[in-house]
């Protein structure tokens, strides 16, 4: 498992945090293919819990077009 690294630039006012998960990787049929189901929620919750165990930040990329489908929107809301 990777280390919890946060990059901070001296040149710019930017803090870069590692991306932990993206909805497409878990939901999309071309990747894990779990859809907006209970198994997908389990995956996101497991990642979130692991981050918390190491005092890390759970960063999730969720594309706004994935909030149109009611099941996917519900999944997003359940994660947080």
PDB file of C-alpha atoms in Angstrom:
ATOM      1  CA  UNK A   1       0.000   0.000   0.000  1.00  0.00           C
ATOM      2  CA  UNK A   2       1.290   3.478  -0.822  1.00  0.00           C
ATOM      3  CA  UNK A   3       2.292   6.132   1.638  1.00  0.00           C
ATOM      4  CA  UNK A   4       0.144   9.065   2.670  1.00  0.00           C
ATOM      5  CA  UNK A   5       1.918  11.855   0.809  1.00  0.00           C
ATOM      6  CA  UNK A   6       0.711  15.396   0.434  1.00  0.00           C
ATOM      7  CA  UNK A   7       2.751  17.552  -1.930  1.00  0.00           C
ATOM      8  CA  UNK A   8       3.011  21.261  -1.232  1.00  0.00           C
ATOM      9  CA  UNK A   9       4.764  23.529  -3.716  1.00  0.00           C
ATOM     10  CA  UNK A  10       6.998  26.377  -2.562  1.00  0.00           C
ATOM     11  CA  UNK A  11       6.561  28.066  -5.922  1.00  0.00           C
ATOM     12  CA  UNK A  12       2.756  28.053  -6.073  1.00  0.00           C
ATOM     13  CA  UNK A  13      -0.057  28.189  -3.536  1.00  0.00           C
ATOM     14  CA  UNK A  14      -1.090  24.623  -4.376  1.00  0.00           C
ATOM     15  CA  UNK A  15      -1.562  21.571  -2.205  1.00  0.00           C
ATOM     16  CA  UNK A  16      -1.788  18.296  -4.097  1.00  0.00           C
ATOM     17  CA  UNK A  17      -3.508  15.344  -2.435  1.00  0.00           C
ATOM     18  CA  UNK A  18      -3.453  11.785  -3.757  1.00  0.00           C
ATOM     19  CA  UNK A  19      -6.631  10.596  -5.437  1.00  0.00           C
ATOM     20  CA  UNK A  20      -7.975   7.532  -3.632  1.00  0.00           C
ATOM     21  CA  UNK A  21     -10.945   6.579  -5.819  1.00  0.00           C
ATOM     22  CA  UNK A  22     -12.925   7.553  -8.895  1.00  0.00           C
ATOM     23  CA  UNK A  23     -16.560   6.572  -9.329  1.00  0.00           C
ATOM     24  CA  UNK A  24     -16.036   5.347 -12.876  1.00  0.00           C
ATOM     25  CA  UNK A  25     -13.470   2.755 -11.813  1.00  0.00           C
ATOM     26  CA  UNK A  26     -15.892   1.138  -9.389  1.00  0.00           C
ATOM     27  CA  UNK A  27     -19.215   1.626 -11.213  1.00  0.00           C
ATOM     28  CA  UNK A  28     -18.330   1.390 -14.912  1.00  0.00           C
ATOM     29  CA  UNK A  29     -18.796  -1.992 -16.607  1.00  0.00           C
ATOM     30  CA  UNK A  30     -15.427  -1.598 -18.376  1.00  0.00           C
ATOM     31  CA  UNK A  31     -13.555  -1.573 -15.038  1.00  0.00           C
ATOM     32  CA  UNK A  32     -14.832  -3.178 -11.807  1.00  0.00           C
ATOM     33  CA  UNK A  33     -18.406  -3.135 -13.123  1.00  0.00           C
ATOM     34  CA  UNK A  34     -20.152  -3.000  -9.750  1.00  0.00           C
ATOM     35  CA  UNK A  35     -22.779  -0.454 -10.769  1.00  0.00           C
ATOM     36  CA  UNK A  36     -24.517   1.672  -8.137  1.00  0.00           C
ATOM     37  CA  UNK A  37     -25.127  -1.330  -5.908  1.00  0.00           C
ATOM     38  CA  UNK A  38     -24.329  -2.380  -2.335  1.00  0.00           C
ATOM     39  CA  UNK A  39     -21.016  -3.942  -3.414  1.00  0.00           C
ATOM     40  CA  UNK A  40     -19.854  -0.597  -4.819  1.00  0.00           C
ATOM     41  CA  UNK A  41     -20.753   1.108  -1.540  1.00  0.00           C
ATOM     42  CA  UNK A  42     -18.728  -1.536   0.317  1.00  0.00           C
ATOM     43  CA  UNK A  43     -15.677  -0.795  -1.848  1.00  0.00           C
ATOM     44  CA  UNK A  44     -15.914   2.961  -1.262  1.00  0.00           C
ATOM     45  CA  UNK A  45     -16.521   2.499   2.477  1.00  0.00           C
ATOM     46  CA  UNK A  46     -13.551   0.138   2.748  1.00  0.00           C
ATOM     47  CA  UNK A  47     -11.280   2.675   1.050  1.00  0.00           C
ATOM     48  CA  UNK A  48     -12.639   5.443   3.266  1.00  0.00           C
ATOM     49  CA  UNK A  49     -12.102   3.363   6.426  1.00  0.00           C
ATOM     50  CA  UNK A  50      -8.545   2.472   5.412  1.00  0.00           C
ATOM     51  CA  UNK A  51      -7.742   6.155   4.901  1.00  0.00           C
ATOM     52  CA  UNK A  52      -9.147   6.998   8.331  1.00  0.00           C
ATOM     53  CA  UNK A  53      -7.084   4.236   9.975  1.00  0.00           C
ATOM     54  CA  UNK A  54      -3.917   5.925   8.726  1.00  0.00           C
ATOM     55  CA  UNK A  55      -5.129   9.480   9.441  1.00  0.00           C
ATOM     56  CA  UNK A  56      -5.346  10.096   5.712  1.00  0.00           C
ATOM     57  CA  UNK A  57      -7.873  11.955   3.603  1.00  0.00           C
ATOM     58  CA  UNK A  58     -10.373  10.060   1.492  1.00  0.00           C
ATOM     59  CA  UNK A  59     -10.347  11.928  -1.818  1.00  0.00           C
ATOM     60  CA  UNK A  60     -12.996  10.855  -4.289  1.00  0.00           C
ATOM     61  CA  UNK A  61     -13.375  12.017  -7.880  1.00  0.00           C
ATOM     62  CA  UNK A  62     -17.066  11.916  -8.769  1.00  0.00           C
ATOM     63  CA  UNK A  63     -18.005  13.326 -12.178  1.00  0.00           C
ATOM     64  CA  UNK A  64     -21.089  15.561 -12.149  1.00  0.00           C
ATOM     65  CA  UNK A  65     -22.753  13.631 -14.991  1.00  0.00           C
ATOM     66  CA  UNK A  66     -22.890  10.645 -12.598  1.00  0.00           C
ATOM     67  CA  UNK A  67     -25.317  12.572 -10.369  1.00  0.00           C
ATOM     68  CA  UNK A  68     -28.099  12.428 -12.977  1.00  0.00           C
ATOM     69  CA  UNK A  69     -28.950   8.764 -12.419  1.00  0.00           C
ATOM     70  CA  UNK A  70     -30.937   8.467  -9.140  1.00  0.00           C
ATOM     71  CA  UNK A  71     -29.139   5.261  -8.068  1.00  0.00           C
ATOM     72  CA  UNK A  72     -25.694   6.756  -8.655  1.00  0.00           C
ATOM     73  CA  UNK A  73     -26.670   9.963  -6.853  1.00  0.00           C
ATOM     74  CA  UNK A  74     -27.923   7.906  -3.900  1.00  0.00           C
ATOM     75  CA  UNK A  75     -24.648   5.961  -3.830  1.00  0.00           C
ATOM     76  CA  UNK A  76     -22.688   9.225  -3.742  1.00  0.00           C
ATOM     77  CA  UNK A  77     -24.799  10.507  -0.852  1.00  0.00           C
ATOM     78  CA  UNK A  78     -24.376   7.242   1.081  1.00  0.00           C
ATOM     79  CA  UNK A  79     -20.586   7.427   0.850  1.00  0.00           C
ATOM     80  CA  UNK A  80     -20.578  10.679   2.797  1.00  0.00           C
TER      81      UNK A  80
END
